[in-house]
XYZ file of C-alpha atoms in Angstrom:
646
model
C 54.629 12.144 43.937
C 52.158 10.479 41.663
C 48.576 11.582 41.807
C 46.198 10.533 38.919
C 44.014 13.043 37.204
C 41.951 12.608 33.939
C 41.362 16.246 32.626
C 42.644 15.907 29.027
C 40.722 16.709 25.904
C 42.050 15.131 22.748
C 39.603 17.271 20.522
C 39.207 14.219 18.286
C 36.217 14.646 15.945
C 33.304 12.285 15.909
C 31.661 10.440 13.037
C 32.916 7.824 10.693
C 36.630 7.405 10.935
C 37.366 7.960 7.221
C 35.634 11.295 7.262
C 36.908 12.818 10.435
C 39.848 14.764 9.218
C 37.830 16.245 6.314
C 35.099 17.203 8.736
C 37.552 18.678 11.165
C 39.289 20.690 8.575
C 35.942 22.167 7.501
C 35.052 22.954 11.033
C 38.364 24.685 11.814
C 38.358 28.529 11.663
C 40.416 30.122 8.836
C 42.659 33.103 8.671
C 41.902 35.431 5.759
C 44.762 35.301 3.221
C 45.389 38.968 3.683
C 45.617 38.623 7.437
C 48.062 35.845 7.453
C 50.970 38.176 6.974
C 50.069 39.876 10.219
C 50.983 36.788 12.187
C 54.440 35.480 13.111
C 55.030 31.755 13.708
C 58.274 30.533 15.469
C 59.409 27.152 14.273
C 62.043 25.480 16.305
C 63.995 22.680 14.663
C 64.660 22.185 10.926
C 64.352 18.488 10.477
C 61.543 17.069 8.338
C 58.811 18.252 10.549
C 60.350 21.810 11.150
C 61.353 22.367 7.558
C 58.175 21.192 6.029
C 56.104 23.212 8.440
C 58.191 26.376 7.936
C 57.931 26.000 4.128
C 54.159 25.395 4.178
C 53.324 28.255 6.650
C 55.535 30.776 4.751
C 53.900 29.742 1.497
C 50.522 30.401 3.051
C 51.703 33.971 3.825
C 52.573 33.875 7.567
C 55.784 35.429 8.830
C 58.043 32.590 9.866
C 61.139 32.628 12.064
C 63.022 29.293 11.983
C 65.662 28.255 14.568
C 68.305 25.667 13.695
C 70.655 24.135 16.189
C 73.194 23.295 13.366
C 75.105 25.533 11.029
C 72.861 24.271 8.296
C 69.383 22.687 8.410
C 70.755 19.964 6.147
C 72.438 18.487 9.154
C 69.216 17.689 10.971
C 69.070 14.082 12.281
C 66.232 13.242 9.778
C 69.068 12.613 7.281
C 69.957 9.533 9.329
C 66.670 7.713 8.451
C 67.878 5.117 5.868
C 65.193 2.584 4.950
C 62.204 4.439 3.637
C 58.812 6.152 4.151
C 55.507 4.349 4.304
C 52.500 5.133 2.119
C 49.391 3.152 1.135
C 49.563 3.649 -2.563
C 49.437 -0.048 -3.249
C 51.691 0.090 -6.340
C 52.792 -3.544 -6.069
C 49.051 -4.446 -6.045
C 49.527 -6.749 -3.041
C 46.486 -5.749 -1.067
C 47.589 -2.576 0.656
C 45.132 0.326 1.481
C 44.706 3.173 3.892
C 42.605 0.891 6.047
C 45.447 -1.715 6.183
C 48.199 0.924 6.997
C 45.892 2.261 9.622
C 45.350 -1.214 11.020
C 49.050 -2.151 10.930
C 50.090 1.048 12.736
C 47.561 0.665 15.529
C 48.451 -3.012 15.961
C 52.146 -2.227 15.642
C 51.896 0.388 18.411
C 50.324 -2.436 20.626
C 46.933 -0.471 20.870
C 48.328 2.374 22.775
C 47.781 5.126 20.105
C 44.773 7.259 19.215
C 42.779 5.838 16.356
C 41.809 9.196 14.919
C 45.386 10.478 14.681
C 46.673 7.212 13.148
C 43.830 7.082 10.545
C 44.720 10.718 9.550
C 48.311 9.751 9.208
C 47.434 6.813 6.830
C 45.166 9.135 4.902
C 47.772 11.841 4.128
C 50.500 9.366 3.442
C 49.826 9.171 -0.194
C 49.871 12.962 -0.621
C 53.283 12.994 1.066
C 54.760 10.895 -1.755
C 53.146 13.088 -4.335
C 54.523 16.189 -2.721
C 58.072 14.798 -2.460
C 58.089 13.485 -6.015
C 57.039 16.991 -7.157
C 60.016 18.340 -5.201
C 62.350 16.030 -7.121
C 63.077 13.427 -4.357
C 64.947 10.515 -6.276
C 62.895 7.640 -5.051
C 63.913 4.285 -6.439
C 61.943 3.099 -9.453
C 61.237 -0.329 -10.901
C 61.836 -1.283 -14.529
C 58.512 0.053 -15.692
C 59.105 3.585 -14.206
C 56.810 3.376 -11.301
C 58.143 4.147 -7.791
C 59.548 0.986 -6.205
C 58.507 -0.453 -2.804
C 59.972 -2.787 -0.294
C 58.864 -4.447 2.869
C 59.442 -3.345 6.384
C 58.665 -4.926 9.830
C 55.109 -5.287 11.070
C 53.516 -5.501 7.556
C 52.782 -8.213 5.125
C 52.631 -5.805 2.119
C 55.313 -3.692 0.399
C 54.480 -0.068 1.131
C 57.876 1.511 1.876
C 59.237 3.962 -0.738
C 62.929 4.528 -0.608
C 66.000 6.219 -2.081
C 68.625 3.468 -1.575
C 69.812 3.863 1.975
C 69.603 7.644 1.895
C 65.832 8.146 2.122
C 65.867 10.652 5.092
C 68.635 12.678 3.509
C 66.702 12.957 0.207
C 63.432 13.880 1.844
C 65.195 16.448 3.966
C 66.806 18.064 0.928
C 63.284 18.349 -0.613
C 61.828 20.081 2.576
C 65.009 22.158 2.932
C 64.783 23.485 -0.628
C 61.208 24.335 -0.112
C 61.990 26.126 3.134
C 64.975 27.989 1.668
C 62.848 29.239 -1.233
C 60.724 30.994 1.395
C 63.881 32.368 3.135
C 65.015 33.658 -0.212
C 61.755 35.383 -0.852
C 61.840 37.030 2.598
C 58.761 35.232 3.919
C 60.860 33.156 6.284
C 63.953 34.081 8.330
C 66.397 31.438 9.288
C 68.476 31.646 12.585
C 71.197 28.942 12.441
C 73.277 27.931 15.432
C 70.597 28.667 17.888
C 69.479 26.474 20.773
C 66.068 27.102 22.391
C 66.564 27.261 26.185
C 62.976 28.256 27.196
C 59.542 29.112 26.046
C 57.841 32.354 26.947
C 54.212 32.018 28.064
C 52.138 35.190 28.272
C 48.566 35.095 29.826
C 48.676 31.331 29.472
C 49.564 31.376 25.720
C 52.995 30.538 24.147
C 54.194 33.734 22.658
C 57.904 33.415 22.175
C 61.213 31.770 22.901
C 64.584 32.388 24.439
C 67.526 30.989 22.508
C 71.280 30.977 22.879
C 73.535 31.898 19.949
C 75.984 28.876 19.994
C 78.792 30.873 18.467
C 78.692 34.100 20.424
C 76.949 32.993 23.533
C 74.367 35.850 23.177
C 71.006 35.215 24.713
C 68.217 36.373 22.331
C 64.419 36.914 22.728
C 62.077 36.138 19.921
C 58.255 36.951 19.995
C 55.453 35.404 17.874
C 51.846 34.444 17.831
C 52.487 30.618 17.952
C 55.402 28.416 18.719
C 56.066 25.056 16.914
C 58.485 22.554 18.545
C 59.984 20.225 15.993
C 63.064 19.147 17.911
C 63.079 15.358 17.695
C 63.307 12.679 20.374
C 65.111 12.025 23.659
C 66.870 8.729 23.065
C 70.276 10.238 24.089
C 69.122 10.003 27.682
C 70.766 6.556 27.389
C 73.955 8.014 26.310
C 74.620 5.341 23.762
C 72.006 5.449 20.971
C 71.693 5.750 17.203
C 70.954 9.476 17.634
C 73.393 12.216 16.752
C 75.077 13.673 19.758
C 73.304 17.024 19.401
C 69.897 15.271 19.716
C 68.533 16.348 23.041
C 65.406 16.915 25.068
C 66.045 20.464 26.203
C 63.449 22.359 24.102
C 60.706 19.966 24.943
C 61.702 19.623 28.581
C 61.761 23.399 29.131
C 58.339 23.521 27.575
C 57.196 20.685 29.948
C 58.375 22.745 32.887
C 56.293 25.570 31.643
C 53.089 23.523 31.680
C 53.282 21.143 28.651
C 52.417 17.597 29.727
C 54.925 14.839 28.817
C 53.240 11.809 27.466
C 54.300 8.093 27.676
C 57.842 8.930 28.468
C 58.718 5.206 29.065
C 57.784 4.193 25.479
C 61.261 4.067 23.905
C 62.194 2.100 20.909
C 65.063 -0.292 20.802
C 66.133 -0.979 17.161
C 67.199 -4.518 16.458
C 69.519 -3.805 13.638
C 72.516 -1.756 14.999
C 76.227 -2.303 15.000
C 77.027 -3.774 18.413
C 78.839 -1.935 21.169
C 82.523 -2.721 20.945
C 84.068 -0.722 23.845
C 83.740 1.888 26.553
C 85.311 4.529 24.281
C 82.086 4.848 22.124
C 80.013 7.942 22.279
C 77.177 6.652 19.936
C 76.030 3.686 17.987
C 75.291 3.203 14.352
C 72.007 2.044 12.851
C 71.943 -0.449 10.025
C 68.696 0.043 8.105
C 65.648 -2.236 8.859
C 65.533 -2.636 5.107
C 68.330 -5.126 5.363
C 65.903 -7.582 6.993
C 64.116 -7.894 3.573
C 66.963 -10.056 2.256
C 69.114 -10.722 5.263
C 68.408 -13.682 7.542
C 68.895 -13.435 11.227
C 70.530 -16.392 13.069
C 72.653 -17.624 16.012
C 74.537 -20.933 16.562
C 72.287 -23.541 18.060
C 75.047 -24.476 20.336
C 75.651 -21.975 23.139
C 79.159 -20.603 23.414
C 79.969 -21.522 19.801
C 82.961 -19.254 18.867
C 83.545 -20.711 15.369
C 83.474 -18.219 12.532
C 80.136 -18.088 10.794
C 81.420 -19.805 7.667
C 82.349 -22.863 9.669
C 78.948 -23.375 11.224
C 76.891 -25.816 9.016
C 73.320 -25.102 8.149
C 71.814 -27.588 10.488
C 73.628 -26.008 13.428
C 72.117 -22.582 12.742
C 69.037 -21.252 14.496
C 67.024 -18.861 12.275
C 65.066 -18.029 15.475
C 62.808 -15.278 14.019
C 61.749 -17.551 11.112
C 61.211 -20.345 13.633
C 59.248 -18.334 16.219
C 57.292 -16.094 13.894
C 56.694 -18.049 10.698
C 54.117 -15.495 9.248
C 56.454 -12.484 9.566
C 59.786 -14.149 9.863
C 62.694 -11.601 9.873
C 60.193 -8.749 9.355
C 58.556 -8.855 12.749
C 58.282 -5.427 14.413
C 61.212 -3.795 16.080
C 60.346 -4.475 19.605
C 59.679 -8.189 18.988
C 62.941 -8.593 17.033
C 64.832 -6.754 19.757
C 63.605 -8.869 22.651
C 64.230 -12.035 20.556
C 67.958 -10.976 19.982
C 68.378 -10.132 23.716
C 66.917 -13.583 24.627
C 69.511 -15.344 22.448
C 72.376 -13.411 23.904
C 71.185 -13.806 27.432
C 70.940 -17.555 26.697
C 74.566 -17.851 25.657
C 73.921 -17.958 21.901
C 75.290 -14.476 21.082
C 78.234 -14.117 18.693
C 81.183 -11.804 18.247
C 83.866 -10.869 20.709
C 81.372 -9.691 23.398
C 78.657 -12.343 22.770
C 76.215 -9.554 22.547
C 75.285 -9.756 18.845
C 73.420 -11.949 16.383
C 74.147 -12.622 12.627
C 72.355 -10.772 9.772
C 73.344 -12.970 6.824
C 73.038 -12.230 3.138
C 74.596 -15.443 1.865
C 71.321 -16.931 0.567
C 70.108 -13.683 -1.024
C 73.475 -13.291 -2.881
C 73.284 -16.851 -4.100
C 69.649 -16.362 -5.183
C 69.956 -12.840 -6.822
C 73.523 -12.268 -7.341
C 75.828 -9.791 -5.685
C 75.117 -7.071 -8.181
C 71.471 -7.006 -7.270
C 72.225 -6.943 -3.481
C 74.777 -4.180 -4.097
C 72.224 -2.168 -6.079
C 69.886 -2.353 -3.171
C 72.124 -1.914 -0.147
C 75.550 -0.906 -1.476
C 76.024 2.273 0.598
C 74.791 0.513 3.756
C 77.255 -2.366 3.168
C 80.009 0.128 2.618
C 79.210 1.972 5.821
C 79.250 -1.321 7.824
C 82.551 -2.325 6.322
C 84.139 1.061 7.128
C 83.087 0.730 10.867
C 83.766 -2.897 11.458
C 86.395 -3.872 8.780
C 84.248 -6.888 7.812
C 82.913 -7.342 4.268
C 79.253 -8.243 4.590
C 79.251 -9.675 1.038
C 81.639 -12.377 2.388
C 80.737 -12.670 6.114
C 77.360 -12.040 7.980
C 76.883 -8.700 9.588
C 76.837 -8.788 13.377
C 73.892 -6.693 14.785
C 72.372 -5.999 18.233
C 69.526 -3.887 19.551
C 70.249 -0.254 20.587
C 68.150 2.730 21.578
C 66.735 4.436 18.471
C 63.470 6.344 18.675
C 61.121 7.564 21.367
C 57.397 7.157 20.958
C 56.852 9.264 23.999
C 56.973 13.014 23.817
C 54.996 16.099 24.714
C 51.257 15.460 24.846
C 49.248 17.004 22.028
C 45.606 16.909 20.978
C 44.271 16.180 17.524
C 45.440 19.715 16.422
C 49.040 18.865 17.614
C 48.616 21.552 20.257
C 50.092 20.836 23.716
C 48.529 21.645 27.028
C 50.005 25.146 26.693
C 47.851 26.929 24.131
C 49.752 28.173 21.085
C 52.581 25.668 21.602
C 52.407 23.042 18.822
C 54.620 19.911 18.792
C 55.439 18.035 15.596
C 57.202 14.870 14.625
C 59.133 12.725 17.060
C 58.925 15.515 19.731
C 55.190 14.614 20.293
C 53.682 11.300 21.303
C 50.754 11.177 19.019
C 50.958 8.423 16.312
C 52.946 5.338 17.318
C 51.718 4.082 20.551
C 54.072 1.797 22.372
C 56.062 0.887 19.303
C 56.780 2.640 15.963
C 56.709 0.561 12.758
C 59.722 1.027 10.472
C 59.529 3.715 7.858
C 56.714 5.591 9.794
C 58.918 8.303 11.396
C 59.430 10.166 8.072
C 55.825 9.706 7.329
C 54.633 11.383 10.540
C 57.134 14.158 10.368
C 56.057 15.258 6.953
C 52.395 14.670 7.541
C 52.579 16.968 10.607
C 54.513 19.729 8.812
C 52.960 19.672 5.348
C 49.343 18.644 5.902
C 48.174 18.983 9.492
C 49.659 22.000 11.284
C 49.061 24.510 8.477
C 45.310 23.970 9.213
C 45.502 23.845 13.037
C 47.834 26.783 13.577
C 45.435 28.841 11.560
C 42.570 27.765 13.684
C 44.493 28.790 16.816
C 45.306 32.264 15.358
C 41.770 32.826 14.182
C 40.116 31.448 17.250
C 41.437 33.708 19.959
C 42.111 37.482 20.224
C 45.860 37.719 20.762
C 47.075 40.972 22.222
C 50.216 42.550 20.763
C 53.313 41.190 22.471
C 57.004 41.990 21.759
C 60.234 41.155 23.428
C 59.930 44.103 25.761
C 57.072 42.372 27.594
C 58.102 41.607 31.240
C 57.560 37.815 30.684
C 60.438 37.827 28.231
C 62.766 39.579 30.774
C 61.668 37.079 33.452
C 62.392 34.015 31.342
C 65.726 35.463 30.120
C 66.669 36.048 33.695
C 65.962 32.476 34.567
C 67.964 31.154 31.602
C 70.977 33.336 32.547
C 70.756 32.112 36.110
C 70.704 28.461 34.994
C 73.813 29.031 32.812
C 75.645 30.805 35.690
C 74.855 28.036 38.061
C 76.190 25.401 35.642
C 79.456 27.357 35.118
C 79.908 27.852 38.946
C 79.621 24.231 39.990
C 83.462 23.813 39.698
C 83.487 20.000 40.287
C 85.775 17.257 39.146
C 83.539 15.002 37.019
C 83.265 15.496 33.410
C 79.729 15.962 31.979
C 80.270 13.140 29.678
C 81.193 10.766 32.443
C 78.101 11.677 34.384
C 76.000 11.286 31.220
C 77.549 7.846 30.643
C 76.614 6.787 34.221
C 73.019 7.920 33.622
C 72.850 6.053 30.373
C 74.050 2.846 32.243
C 71.348 3.176 34.863
C 68.669 3.712 32.226
C 69.821 0.817 29.949
C 70.162 -1.620 32.825
C 66.811 -0.790 34.486
C 64.619 1.027 32.033
C 65.868 -0.378 28.737
C 64.794 -3.483 26.743
C 63.351 -5.188 29.833
C 62.219 -3.661 33.182
C 60.998 -4.960 36.509
C 59.712 -3.290 39.635
C 62.777 -3.953 41.751
C 65.108 -2.511 39.182
C 62.948 0.500 38.503
C 62.718 1.367 42.165
C 66.393 1.166 42.548
C 66.856 3.257 39.390
C 64.790 6.023 40.898
C 67.175 6.332 43.854
C 70.167 6.091 41.616
C 69.009 8.786 39.298
C 68.160 11.164 42.022
C 71.508 10.598 43.643
C 73.326 11.067 40.308
C 71.398 14.243 39.703
C 72.359 15.609 43.023
C 76.038 14.707 42.267
C 75.818 16.397 38.952
C 74.904 19.674 40.535
C 77.703 19.247 43.110
C 80.458 17.810 41.068
C 80.119 18.501 37.358
C 83.089 20.244 35.730
C 81.800 22.769 33.201
C 84.695 24.670 31.848
C 84.867 27.879 29.771
C 82.476 30.765 29.846
C 79.117 31.790 28.617
C 80.025 34.531 26.199
C 81.624 32.480 23.418
C 81.444 29.038 21.727
C 81.331 26.448 24.590
C 80.463 22.877 23.789
C 80.843 21.843 27.440
C 78.208 24.362 28.533
C 75.913 23.116 25.845
C 76.286 19.529 26.951
C 75.856 20.357 30.565
C 72.537 22.006 30.014
C 71.320 19.073 28.028
C 72.509 16.501 30.441
C 70.969 18.328 33.336
C 67.670 18.045 31.490
C 68.222 14.321 30.850
C 68.798 13.872 34.558
C 65.266 15.162 35.251
C 63.640 13.352 32.332
C 65.085 10.081 33.445
C 63.201 10.036 36.655
C 59.882 10.607 34.811
C 60.695 7.828 32.400
C 61.288 5.477 35.251
C 58.145 6.627 37.221
C 56.110 6.033 34.092
C 57.589 2.580 33.485
C 57.015 1.706 37.222
C 53.394 2.872 37.104
C 52.468 0.934 33.887
C 52.007 -2.538 35.297
C 51.768 -4.236 31.866
C 53.905 -5.125 28.891
C 53.197 -3.303 25.660
C 55.366 -2.554 22.664
C 58.726 -1.160 23.666
C 57.665 -1.254 27.341
C 58.501 -4.766 28.541
C 57.853 -5.496 32.239
C 59.246 -8.879 33.058
C 56.406 -9.540 35.517
C 53.925 -9.247 32.734
C 54.660 -11.757 29.996
C 53.166 -14.843 28.502
C 54.414 -18.319 28.842
C 56.160 -17.860 25.445
C 57.831 -14.717 26.747
C 55.650 -12.354 24.697
C 54.290 -9.048 26.036
C 51.071 -9.192 28.049
C 48.945 -6.105 27.917
C 46.411 -5.015 30.469
C 43.669 -3.244 28.406
C 41.300 -3.127 31.372
C 43.547 -0.941 33.529
C 46.168 0.669 31.123
C 44.380 1.594 28.028
C 45.218 5.219 28.307
C 47.794 7.854 27.472
C 49.944 8.673 30.512
C 50.557 12.386 30.457
C 52.726 13.803 33.217
C 52.645 17.288 34.562
C 55.550 18.889 36.331
C 54.598 20.011 39.797
C 57.847 21.632 40.857
C 59.614 23.751 38.323
C 62.203 25.185 40.773
C 65.223 23.478 42.169
C 65.985 20.051 40.639
C 65.893 18.506 44.195
C 62.275 19.543 44.584
C 60.703 18.257 41.390
C 57.649 16.213 41.452
C 55.185 14.895 38.864
C 51.479 14.177 38.597
C 50.012 11.511 36.306
C 47.084 12.611 34.060
C 45.286 10.060 31.954
C 43.719 10.377 28.567
C 41.572 7.237 28.070
C 41.941 5.366 24.757
C 38.907 3.998 22.923
C 38.970 1.705 19.927
C 36.036 1.937 17.630
C 37.491 0.279 14.467
C 40.486 -1.808 15.447
C 39.563 -3.747 18.487
C 42.486 -4.594 20.873
C 43.525 -8.214 20.499
C 46.496 -10.415 21.277
C 49.288 -8.995 19.150
C 50.620 -12.048 17.252
C 53.141 -12.212 14.363
C 53.338 -16.028 14.363
């Protein structure tokens, strides 16, 4: 069921764009410093967004409980971000500014993001770098001692700060240290190896969570005055993605079924620079940093079906198709553009490698120009990782790359305060939808996660706590018992299916449906077929999944089953969203809506809105339905235009 509704308030401030965040911060209610210690905030997730939020809130004086799905917060998927983090410091003196970062982000998102949120992100970007340097993050430096910058897709300036190919890891270590300092001081309490299985809503306000101890199987209740979800994206709905296998949608999805709207679920990002699929045995894919496109040149043989080794293909028989099609940006076009171009080459018979589903990323010219030592200093650990996986030496032969699912721009709907449609439930980082529109520019994920955690939510959570009278609630409240009972019933149902199909096999089938029909390219016929196939597969899951073991101990299969069950439901909403959005924009490419040059064709008149879906049936999976709610997007500064990188 799809019924449109428009009752969404973004709470964006008015006035000049450059002054909105300052004005909003002044207008927000404050909590007296002595009163902060009376409030408890629950932070779910310990990646960049969660760790930075937990550290900041505890530093302010709040009681903070932090829940980590891993044995250590240092294993959060934020460590996988390789290439860098954007900021508008203009160190290279090449024309960058807050205004330009704002413009590039809105344009890069194909004009499907809120201007106010994006401008705030650009504003605080410089402060993020100062914060991280103060923490000791070892950013690369140029000869004169200043922090170095490199280029990323979708920008014509160098604004990306980096720590070789380990930027996410180094930033996470900084946030982790700040958080653990608070844990050591007793202001924050860390709960590792916990998975959030539901959110508890009391009198319409989020007041707690129910989690499972992944080692003992114990179901735990935790009460608080606000809940922060910092649980990442849902790219693993496709089974094969660049995400770690523990990345899932469960926390966000259970919040969705408690009343939090899910926004733009069809906006998924396909990263163009991944190691290609090599066989059915794979459980995930590996990302090669977008930074490699600074020096690597992307090409395919001009002759279709050419199986000669790259070294035997002469220069005049090579098609550097990104440089040919997009001369202004060349190999640094945004990810969605580069991904579709690679797919077009493979579909046209020009792909390389054993499967024909790859293109070359070649460093020959860069090595000849700068020398191998320079390239090794920039990308050495990335080249080493590639060689370990493929057994090919990229210093001698071109890398083979191909697009893969990487990031999700969609997520739980939040207003300007990062608060969802459930009061008291805040959503940070990739788990929300707020900043990237239909396509995220490279090196902006780390920027958003740290902006939300360090510099936005500490203000807005305080306004929530100061702005409403919250009655005392603890885990003995009937709402906690009710939610815990539902969690236990779901676990019992999963364990009692007793079927013959492994959870992994069902997940792989779901991924194939999603990739084929709701992946890099979509069309109405395929999406309609996919809805029926997903519903049938979901019914089969609940009839034939084989979930072994018990609930009262360590059980990986039970964990996977719960997450895949949620993916089965999410997949339908993603497809419905893609089917409803009759346009092409960013990562959402409807084949019926493209230009004569095979570029995306937006429909600003009819689809300039955030699609926020509410769950209308939270009971049996067979009875689920969704309603479409719309938040209109207005553009006061960056007027929508044809998105060209030529």
